[in-house]
Amino acid sequence: MKTDRKNTLFKVAETARALGHPARLQIVELLLDRHICVGGEIVRELGLAQSTVSEHLRILKQASIVCGEIEGPRVCYSLNPDGLALLSSWLQVTVEKVQQHGALCDDEGRCNSEGASHE
């Protein structure tokens, strides 16, 4: 696999991992609704400890999904417009390919296509 492709897949996986917790998805939705949100507001909305919210925000920032800007004694968070773009385009292409090929497995997970491997 080419290095560029590996790097792309690594970034897609990193973004997906960062979104892999319900609290982080709630933070993303909250920031979608509010555009900019102070850390204390996020803590109140989620009902989680400050340290827990800080850790979730750190993970989202590390994956470039969220940006934090210091304004005096507080930090205002917003979504990075480019942060989800790569994951979104990868999912779109993947879903389109799956739809083109049709279902390879039935509802019980058994393969039902000539091209699929049989166990």
mmCIF file of N, CA and C in Angstrom:
data_model
loop_
_atom_site.group_PDB
_atom_site.id
_atom_site.type_symbol
_atom_site.label_atom_id
_atom_site.label_comp_id
_atom_site.label_asym_id
_atom_site.label_seq_id
_atom_site.Cartn_x
_atom_site.Cartn_y
_atom_site.Cartn_z
ATOM 1 N N MET A 1 0.849 -1.176 0.000
ATOM 2 C CA MET A 1 0.000 0.000 0.000
ATOM 3 C C MET A 1 0.894 1.238 0.000
ATOM 4 N N LYS A 2 0.556 2.215 -0.782
ATOM 5 C CA LYS A 2 1.359 3.424 -0.890
ATOM 6 C C LYS A 2 1.317 4.210 0.419
ATOM 7 N N THR A 3 2.388 4.949 0.662
ATOM 8 C CA THR A 3 2.507 5.725 1.896
ATOM 9 C C THR A 3 1.393 6.751 2.025
ATOM 10 N N ASP A 4 1.038 7.438 0.933
ATOM 11 C CA ASP A 4 -0.037 8.432 0.988
ATOM 12 C C ASP A 4 -1.349 7.790 1.416
ATOM 13 N N ARG A 5 -1.631 6.609 0.871
ATOM 14 C CA ARG A 5 -2.871 5.908 1.214
ATOM 15 C C ARG A 5 -2.855 5.477 2.677
ATOM 16 N N LYS A 6 -1.706 4.991 3.139
ATOM 17 C CA LYS A 6 -1.578 4.603 4.548
ATOM 18 C C LYS A 6 -1.807 5.804 5.460
ATOM 19 N N ASN A 7 -1.232 6.935 5.093
ATOM 20 C CA ASN A 7 -1.414 8.152 5.892
ATOM 21 C C ASN A 7 -2.873 8.581 5.924
ATOM 22 N N THR A 8 -3.544 8.485 4.784
ATOM 23 C CA THR A 8 -4.963 8.830 4.718
ATOM 24 C C THR A 8 -5.773 7.920 5.626
ATOM 25 N N LEU A 9 -5.534 6.620 5.522
ATOM 26 C CA LEU A 9 -6.283 5.669 6.346
ATOM 27 C C LEU A 9 -5.972 5.844 7.829
ATOM 28 N N PHE A 10 -4.728 6.176 8.147
ATOM 29 C CA PHE A 10 -4.368 6.438 9.538
ATOM 30 C C PHE A 10 -5.162 7.625 10.070
ATOM 31 N N LYS A 11 -5.257 8.700 9.282
ATOM 32 C CA LYS A 11 -5.995 9.895 9.701
ATOM 33 C C LYS A 11 -7.485 9.596 9.829
ATOM 34 N N VAL A 12 -8.043 8.825 8.902
ATOM 35 C CA VAL A 12 -9.450 8.429 8.990
ATOM 36 C C VAL A 12 -9.684 7.653 10.284
ATOM 37 N N ALA A 13 -8.797 6.707 10.581
ATOM 38 C CA ALA A 13 -8.931 5.896 11.794
ATOM 39 C C ALA A 13 -8.790 6.752 13.049
ATOM 40 N N GLU A 14 -7.863 7.692 13.025
ATOM 41 C CA GLU A 14 -7.672 8.583 14.174
ATOM 42 C C GLU A 14 -8.932 9.411 14.435
ATOM 43 N N THR A 15 -9.536 9.927 13.381
ATOM 44 C CA THR A 15 -10.758 10.715 13.519
ATOM 45 C C THR A 15 -11.900 9.849 14.026
ATOM 46 N N ALA A 16 -12.041 8.655 13.469
ATOM 47 C CA ALA A 16 -13.102 7.746 13.913
ATOM 48 C C ALA A 16 -12.916 7.368 15.377
ATOM 49 N N ARG A 17 -11.680 7.102 15.775
ATOM 50 C CA ARG A 17 -11.390 6.769 17.175
ATOM 51 C C ARG A 17 -11.780 7.924 18.092
ATOM 52 N N ALA A 18 -11.463 9.140 17.672
ATOM 53 C CA ALA A 18 -11.779 10.313 18.488
ATOM 54 C C ALA A 18 -13.285 10.484 18.666
ATOM 55 N N LEU A 19 -14.047 10.033 17.700
ATOM 56 C CA LEU A 19 -15.512 10.135 17.777
ATOM 57 C C LEU A 19 -16.137 8.908 18.437
ATOM 58 N N GLY A 20 -15.308 7.979 18.882
ATOM 59 C CA GLY A 20 -15.784 6.694 19.371
ATOM 60 C C GLY A 20 -16.300 6.669 20.792
ATOM 61 N N HIS A 21 -16.801 7.766 21.294
ATOM 62 C CA HIS A 21 -17.392 7.804 22.633
ATOM 63 C C HIS A 21 -18.633 8.690 22.572
ATOM 64 N N PRO A 22 -19.734 8.260 23.184
ATOM 65 C CA PRO A 22 -20.969 9.056 23.125
ATOM 66 C C PRO A 22 -20.801 10.486 23.640
ATOM 67 N N ALA A 23 -19.988 10.688 24.660
ATOM 68 C CA ALA A 23 -19.793 12.047 25.186
ATOM 69 C C ALA A 23 -19.115 12.940 24.150
ATOM 70 N N ARG A 24 -18.186 12.384 23.390
ATOM 71 C CA ARG A 24 -17.517 13.194 22.363
ATOM 72 C C ARG A 24 -18.480 13.515 21.222
ATOM 73 N N LEU A 25 -19.353 12.583 20.900
ATOM 74 C CA LEU A 25 -20.379 12.872 19.890
ATOM 75 C C LEU A 25 -21.328 13.956 20.400
ATOM 76 N N GLN A 26 -21.654 13.923 21.693
ATOM 77 C CA GLN A 26 -22.501 14.970 22.275
ATOM 78 C C GLN A 26 -21.811 16.330 22.186
ATOM 79 N N ILE A 27 -20.515 16.362 22.436
ATOM 80 C CA ILE A 27 -19.770 17.621 22.339
ATOM 81 C C ILE A 27 -19.829 18.152 20.910
ATOM 82 N N VAL A 28 -19.626 17.285 19.933
ATOM 83 C CA VAL A 28 -19.692 17.707 18.526
ATOM 84 C C VAL A 28 -21.078 18.262 18.214
ATOM 85 N N GLU A 29 -22.128 17.569 18.645
ATOM 86 C CA GLU A 29 -23.492 18.056 18.383
ATOM 87 C C GLU A 29 -23.756 19.385 19.083
ATOM 88 N N LEU A 30 -23.262 19.527 20.301
ATOM 89 C CA LEU A 30 -23.426 20.779 21.032
ATOM 90 C C LEU A 30 -22.740 21.925 20.294
ATOM 91 N N LEU A 31 -21.538 21.674 19.808
ATOM 92 C CA LEU A 31 -20.814 22.707 19.066
ATOM 93 C C LEU A 31 -21.466 22.993 17.714
ATOM 94 N N LEU A 32 -22.114 22.003 17.127
ATOM 95 C CA LEU A 32 -22.866 22.245 15.888
ATOM 96 C C LEU A 32 -24.026 23.199 16.139
ATOM 97 N N ASP A 33 -24.698 23.007 17.266
ATOM 98 C CA ASP A 33 -25.846 23.849 17.609
ATOM 99 C C ASP A 33 -25.441 25.257 18.018
ATOM 100 N N ARG A 34 -24.334 25.364 18.732
ATOM 101 C CA ARG A 34 -23.942 26.643 19.315
ATOM 102 C C ARG A 34 -22.819 27.340 18.565
ATOM 103 N N HIS A 35 -22.136 26.648 17.700
ATOM 104 C CA HIS A 35 -20.997 27.160 16.922
ATOM 105 C C HIS A 35 -19.765 27.433 17.790
ATOM 106 N N ILE A 36 -19.944 28.136 18.897
ATOM 107 C CA ILE A 36 -18.847 28.376 19.839
ATOM 108 C C ILE A 36 -19.397 28.110 21.226
ATOM 109 N N CYS A 37 -18.599 27.457 22.049
ATOM 110 C CA CYS A 37 -19.085 27.087 23.362
ATOM 111 C C CYS A 37 -17.947 27.175 24.371
ATOM 112 N N VAL A 38 -18.226 27.753 25.509
ATOM 113 C CA VAL A 38 -17.252 27.839 26.588
ATOM 114 C C VAL A 38 -17.213 26.492 27.303
ATOM 115 N N GLY A 39 -16.018 26.099 27.738
ATOM 116 C CA GLY A 39 -15.841 24.808 28.389
ATOM 117 C C GLY A 39 -16.832 24.544 29.508
ATOM 118 N N GLY A 40 -17.114 25.550 30.334
ATOM 119 C CA GLY A 40 -18.068 25.384 31.435
ATOM 120 C C GLY A 40 -19.466 25.037 30.953
ATOM 121 N N GLU A 41 -19.868 25.590 29.820
ATOM 122 C CA GLU A 41 -21.184 25.267 29.244
ATOM 123 C C GLU A 41 -21.246 23.799 28.843
ATOM 124 N N ILE A 42 -20.159 23.305 28.288
ATOM 125 C CA ILE A 42 -20.110 21.903 27.864
ATOM 126 C C ILE A 42 -20.242 21.001 29.083
ATOM 127 N N VAL A 43 -19.546 21.349 30.166
ATOM 128 C CA VAL A 43 -19.627 20.570 31.408
ATOM 129 C C VAL A 43 -21.067 20.539 31.904
ATOM 130 N N ARG A 44 -21.732 21.698 31.943
ATOM 131 C CA ARG A 44 -23.127 21.759 32.410
ATOM 132 C C ARG A 44 -24.059 20.955 31.510
ATOM 133 N N GLU A 45 -23.913 21.097 30.209
ATOM 134 C CA GLU A 45 -24.792 20.401 29.265
ATOM 135 C C GLU A 45 -24.639 18.884 29.340
ATOM 136 N N LEU A 46 -23.409 18.410 29.481
ATOM 137 C CA LEU A 46 -23.166 16.968 29.489
ATOM 138 C C LEU A 46 -23.374 16.352 30.864
ATOM 139 N N GLY A 47 -23.276 17.168 31.912
ATOM 140 C CA GLY A 47 -23.442 16.641 33.260
ATOM 141 C C GLY A 47 -22.293 15.738 33.687
ATOM 142 N N LEU A 48 -21.129 15.977 33.144
ATOM 143 C CA LEU A 48 -19.941 15.190 33.482
ATOM 144 C C LEU A 48 -18.965 16.064 34.266
ATOM 145 N N ALA A 49 -18.012 15.425 34.919
ATOM 146 C CA ALA A 49 -16.991 16.153 35.660
ATOM 147 C C ALA A 49 -16.136 16.984 34.706
ATOM 148 N N GLN A 50 -15.643 18.112 35.208
ATOM 149 C CA GLN A 50 -14.783 18.991 34.416
ATOM 150 C C GLN A 50 -13.594 18.228 33.846
ATOM 151 N N SER A 51 -12.969 17.382 34.660
ATOM 152 C CA SER A 51 -11.789 16.637 34.201
ATOM 153 C C SER A 51 -12.145 15.667 33.076
ATOM 154 N N THR A 52 -13.329 15.080 33.144
ATOM 155 C CA THR A 52 -13.776 14.147 32.102
ATOM 156 C C THR A 52 -14.010 14.889 30.792
ATOM 157 N N VAL A 53 -14.693 16.024 30.873
ATOM 158 C CA VAL A 53 -14.949 16.833 29.678
ATOM 159 C C VAL A 53 -13.632 17.336 29.092
ATOM 160 N N SER A 54 -12.712 17.743 29.951
ATOM 161 C CA SER A 54 -11.404 18.210 29.470
ATOM 162 C C SER A 54 -10.674 17.122 28.699
ATOM 163 N N GLU A 55 -10.746 15.890 29.189
ATOM 164 C CA GLU A 55 -10.094 14.774 28.491
ATOM 165 C C GLU A 55 -10.757 14.520 27.135
ATOM 166 N N HIS A 56 -12.083 14.567 27.093
ATOM 167 C CA HIS A 56 -12.784 14.377 25.818
ATOM 168 C C HIS A 56 -12.421 15.494 24.837
ATOM 169 N N LEU A 57 -12.365 16.722 25.319
ATOM 170 C CA LEU A 57 -11.986 17.845 24.457
ATOM 171 C C LEU A 57 -10.543 17.707 23.977
ATOM 172 N N ARG A 58 -9.653 17.237 24.838
ATOM 173 C CA ARG A 58 -8.255 17.031 24.447
ATOM 174 C C ARG A 58 -8.167 16.040 23.290
ATOM 175 N N ILE A 59 -8.933 14.953 23.379
ATOM 176 C CA ILE A 59 -8.933 13.931 22.324
ATOM 177 C C ILE A 59 -9.482 14.511 21.019
ATOM 178 N N LEU A 60 -10.558 15.276 21.109
ATOM 179 C CA LEU A 60 -11.142 15.896 19.915
ATOM 180 C C LEU A 60 -10.195 16.934 19.308
ATOM 181 N N LYS A 61 -9.491 17.670 20.152
ATOM 182 C CA LYS A 61 -8.513 18.650 19.651
ATOM 183 C C LYS A 61 -7.335 17.948 18.995
ATOM 184 N N GLN A 62 -6.864 16.876 19.610
ATOM 185 C CA GLN A 62 -5.728 16.131 19.063
ATOM 186 C C GLN A 62 -6.049 15.590 17.669
ATOM 187 N N ALA A 63 -7.307 15.230 17.442
ATOM 188 C CA ALA A 63 -7.733 14.719 16.138
ATOM 189 C C ALA A 63 -8.139 15.845 15.184
ATOM 190 N N SER A 64 -7.936 17.087 15.583
ATOM 191 C CA SER A 64 -8.255 18.278 14.771
ATOM 192 C C SER A 64 -9.740 18.422 14.481
ATOM 193 N N ILE A 65 -10.584 17.867 15.343
ATOM 194 C CA ILE A 65 -12.029 17.990 15.174
ATOM 195 C C ILE A 65 -12.523 19.272 15.839
ATOM 196 N N VAL A 66 -11.901 19.630 16.953
ATOM 197 C CA VAL A 66 -12.290 20.791 17.745
ATOM 198 C C VAL A 66 -11.093 21.724 17.889
ATOM 199 N N CYS A 67 -11.381 23.018 17.909
ATOM 200 C CA CYS A 67 -10.362 24.035 18.176
ATOM 201 C C CYS A 67 -10.727 24.721 19.489
ATOM 202 N N GLY A 68 -9.728 25.090 20.249
ATOM 203 C CA GLY A 68 -9.964 25.831 21.482
ATOM 204 C C GLY A 68 -9.198 27.133 21.447
ATOM 205 N N GLU A 69 -9.882 28.218 21.782
ATOM 206 C CA GLU A 69 -9.248 29.534 21.773
ATOM 207 C C GLU A 69 -9.406 30.166 23.153
ATOM 208 N N ILE A 70 -8.294 30.574 23.724
ATOM 209 C CA ILE A 70 -8.323 31.178 25.055
ATOM 210 C C ILE A 70 -8.822 32.610 24.939
ATOM 211 N N GLU A 71 -9.852 32.911 25.725
ATOM 212 C CA GLU A 71 -10.405 34.269 25.799
ATOM 213 C C GLU A 71 -10.456 34.654 27.270
ATOM 214 N N GLY A 72 -9.416 35.321 27.723
ATOM 215 C CA GLY A 72 -9.339 35.689 29.139
ATOM 216 C C GLY A 72 -9.199 34.439 29.994
ATOM 217 N N PRO A 73 -10.061 34.306 31.000
ATOM 218 C CA PRO A 73 -9.946 33.151 31.901
ATOM 219 C C PRO A 73 -10.637 31.887 31.382
ATOM 220 N N ARG A 74 -11.192 31.937 30.210
ATOM 221 C CA ARG A 74 -11.951 30.787 29.715
ATOM 222 C C ARG A 74 -11.459 30.356 28.337
ATOM 223 N N VAL A 75 -11.855 29.157 27.966
ATOM 224 C CA VAL A 75 -11.522 28.630 26.640
ATOM 225 C C VAL A 75 -12.825 28.462 25.873
ATOM 226 N N CYS A 76 -12.874 29.008 24.667
ATOM 227 C CA CYS A 76 -14.043 28.860 23.799
ATOM 228 C C CYS A 76 -13.714 27.812 22.742
ATOM 229 N N TYR A 77 -14.600 26.851 22.601
ATOM 230 C CA TYR A 77 -14.381 25.743 21.675
ATOM 231 C C TYR A 77 -15.295 25.872 20.474
ATOM 232 N N SER A 78 -14.795 25.431 19.327
ATOM 233 C CA SER A 78 -15.602 25.389 18.108
ATOM 234 C C SER A 78 -15.126 24.211 17.266
ATOM 235 N N LEU A 79 -15.947 23.846 16.300
ATOM 236 C CA LEU A 79 -15.574 22.752 15.403
ATOM 237 C C LEU A 79 -14.620 23.262 14.338
ATOM 238 N N ASN A 80 -13.654 22.442 14.003
ATOM 239 C CA ASN A 80 -12.740 22.728 12.904
ATOM 240 C C ASN A 80 -13.442 22.275 11.625
ATOM 241 N N PRO A 81 -13.733 23.177 10.694
ATOM 242 C CA PRO A 81 -14.469 22.796 9.486
ATOM 243 C C PRO A 81 -13.812 21.668 8.696
ATOM 244 N N ASP A 82 -12.498 21.574 8.765
ATOM 245 C CA ASP A 82 -11.798 20.536 8.011
ATOM 246 C C ASP A 82 -11.617 19.241 8.806
ATOM 247 N N GLY A 83 -11.936 19.284 10.083
ATOM 248 C CA GLY A 83 -11.642 18.161 10.958
ATOM 249 C C GLY A 83 -12.339 16.858 10.630
ATOM 250 N N LEU A 84 -13.523 16.941 10.074
ATOM 251 C CA LEU A 84 -14.294 15.735 9.753
ATOM 252 C C LEU A 84 -14.335 15.439 8.261
ATOM 253 N N ALA A 85 -13.734 16.289 7.454
ATOM 254 C CA ALA A 85 -13.850 16.175 5.994
ATOM 255 C C ALA A 85 -13.293 14.868 5.448
ATOM 256 N N LEU A 86 -12.126 14.458 5.909
ATOM 257 C CA LEU A 86 -11.505 13.243 5.382
ATOM 258 C C LEU A 86 -12.321 12.006 5.745
ATOM 259 N N LEU A 87 -12.764 11.933 7.006
ATOM 260 C CA LEU A 87 -13.607 10.808 7.428
ATOM 261 C C LEU A 87 -14.905 10.796 6.633
ATOM 262 N N SER A 88 -15.501 11.959 6.457
ATOM 263 C CA SER A 88 -16.753 12.061 5.717
ATOM 264 C C SER A 88 -16.602 11.582 4.276
ATOM 265 N N SER A 89 -15.551 12.024 3.603
ATOM 266 C CA SER A 89 -15.373 11.613 2.203
ATOM 267 C C SER A 89 -15.045 10.125 2.110
ATOM 268 N N TRP A 90 -14.254 9.594 3.052
ATOM 269 C CA TRP A 90 -13.947 8.160 3.047
ATOM 270 C C TRP A 90 -15.228 7.347 3.250
ATOM 271 N N LEU A 91 -16.066 7.765 4.198
ATOM 272 C CA LEU A 91 -17.328 7.055 4.435
ATOM 273 C C LEU A 91 -18.240 7.129 3.214
ATOM 274 N N GLN A 92 -18.301 8.287 2.581
ATOM 275 C CA GLN A 92 -19.156 8.452 1.407
ATOM 276 C C GLN A 92 -18.727 7.513 0.284
ATOM 277 N N VAL A 93 -17.437 7.470 -0.007
ATOM 278 C CA VAL A 93 -16.921 6.584 -1.056
ATOM 279 C C VAL A 93 -17.174 5.128 -0.689
ATOM 280 N N THR A 94 -16.935 4.773 0.559
ATOM 281 C CA THR A 94 -17.120 3.395 1.009
ATOM 282 C C THR A 94 -18.579 2.970 0.908
ATOM 283 N N VAL A 95 -19.483 3.813 1.360
ATOM 284 C CA VAL A 95 -20.916 3.496 1.287
ATOM 285 C C VAL A 95 -21.358 3.362 -0.166
ATOM 286 N N GLU A 96 -20.887 4.251 -1.039
ATOM 287 C CA GLU A 96 -21.246 4.166 -2.460
ATOM 288 C C GLU A 96 -20.775 2.849 -3.068
ATOM 289 N N LYS A 97 -19.564 2.425 -2.729
ATOM 290 C CA LYS A 97 -19.047 1.157 -3.257
ATOM 291 C C LYS A 97 -19.848 -0.026 -2.737
ATOM 292 N N VAL A 98 -20.197 -0.004 -1.468
ATOM 293 C CA VAL A 98 -21.002 -1.089 -0.891
ATOM 294 C C VAL A 98 -22.364 -1.138 -1.578
ATOM 295 N N GLN A 99 -22.964 0.021 -1.802
ATOM 296 C CA GLN A 99 -24.267 0.061 -2.467
ATOM 297 C C GLN A 99 -24.176 -0.431 -3.906
ATOM 298 N N GLN A 100 -23.087 -0.144 -4.592
ATOM 299 C CA GLN A 100 -22.904 -0.609 -5.967
ATOM 300 C C GLN A 100 -22.783 -2.125 -6.032
ATOM 301 N N HIS A 101 -22.086 -2.692 -5.069
ATOM 302 C CA HIS A 101 -21.849 -4.136 -5.066
ATOM 303 C C HIS A 101 -23.020 -4.924 -4.491
ATOM 304 N N GLY A 102 -23.892 -4.271 -3.784
ATOM 305 C CA GLY A 102 -24.997 -4.970 -3.146
ATOM 306 C C GLY A 102 -24.529 -5.686 -1.890
ATOM 307 N N ALA A 103 -25.464 -6.262 -1.187
ATOM 308 C CA ALA A 103 -25.162 -6.956 0.064
ATOM 309 C C ALA A 103 -24.400 -8.243 -0.219
ATOM 310 N N LEU A 104 -23.297 -8.430 0.476
ATOM 311 C CA LEU A 104 -22.520 -9.656 0.343
ATOM 312 C C LEU A 104 -22.867 -10.653 1.436
ATOM 313 N N CYS A 105 -23.560 -10.192 2.463
ATOM 314 C CA CYS A 105 -23.937 -11.073 3.568
ATOM 315 C C CYS A 105 -25.416 -10.885 3.868
ATOM 316 N N ASP A 106 -26.030 -11.955 4.371
ATOM 317 C CA ASP A 106 -27.437 -11.850 4.750
ATOM 318 C C ASP A 106 -27.543 -11.295 6.173
ATOM 319 N N ASP A 107 -28.764 -11.209 6.691
ATOM 320 C CA ASP A 107 -28.993 -10.624 8.009
ATOM 321 C C ASP A 107 -28.298 -11.377 9.137
ATOM 322 N N GLU A 108 -28.023 -12.660 8.940
ATOM 323 C CA GLU A 108 -27.338 -13.455 9.962
ATOM 324 C C GLU A 108 -25.821 -13.407 9.794
ATOM 325 N N GLY A 109 -25.330 -12.648 8.815
ATOM 326 C CA GLY A 109 -23.900 -12.511 8.611
ATOM 327 C C GLY A 109 -23.288 -13.574 7.722
ATOM 328 N N ARG A 110 -24.115 -14.396 7.088
ATOM 329 C CA ARG A 110 -23.595 -15.430 6.180
ATOM 330 C C ARG A 110 -23.379 -14.817 4.804
ATOM 331 N N CYS A 111 -22.266 -15.197 4.195
ATOM 332 C CA CYS A 111 -21.961 -14.699 2.851
ATOM 333 C C CYS A 111 -22.916 -15.328 1.850
ATOM 334 N N ASN A 112 -23.385 -14.523 0.909
ATOM 335 C CA ASN A 112 -24.328 -15.034 -0.083
ATOM 336 C C ASN A 112 -23.974 -14.581 -1.495
ATOM 337 N N SER A 113 -22.691 -14.345 -1.729
ATOM 338 C CA SER A 113 -22.259 -13.901 -3.045
ATOM 339 C C SER A 113 -21.106 -14.770 -3.514
ATOM 340 N N GLU A 114 -21.025 -14.992 -4.802
ATOM 341 C CA GLU A 114 -19.935 -15.798 -5.359
ATOM 342 C C GLU A 114 -18.579 -15.181 -5.064
ATOM 343 N N GLY A 115 -18.522 -13.850 -5.016
ATOM 344 C CA GLY A 115 -17.251 -13.174 -4.797
ATOM 345 C C GLY A 115 -16.817 -13.145 -3.346
ATOM 346 N N ALA A 116 -17.700 -13.501 -2.437
ATOM 347 C CA ALA A 116 -17.355 -13.448 -1.021
ATOM 348 C C ALA A 116 -16.685 -14.738 -0.593
ATOM 349 N N SER A 117 -15.822 -14.642 0.382
ATOM 350 C CA SER A 117 -15.149 -15.848 0.874
ATOM 351 C C SER A 117 -16.088 -16.640 1.771
ATOM 352 N N HIS A 118 -15.925 -17.945 1.764
ATOM 353 C CA HIS A 118 -16.747 -18.829 2.588
ATOM 354 C C HIS A 118 -15.880 -19.424 3.668
ATOM 355 N N GLU A 119 -16.441 -19.480 4.877
ATOM 356 C CA GLU A 119 -15.675 -20.053 5.987
ATOM 357 C C GLU A 119 -16.089 -21.474 6.232
#
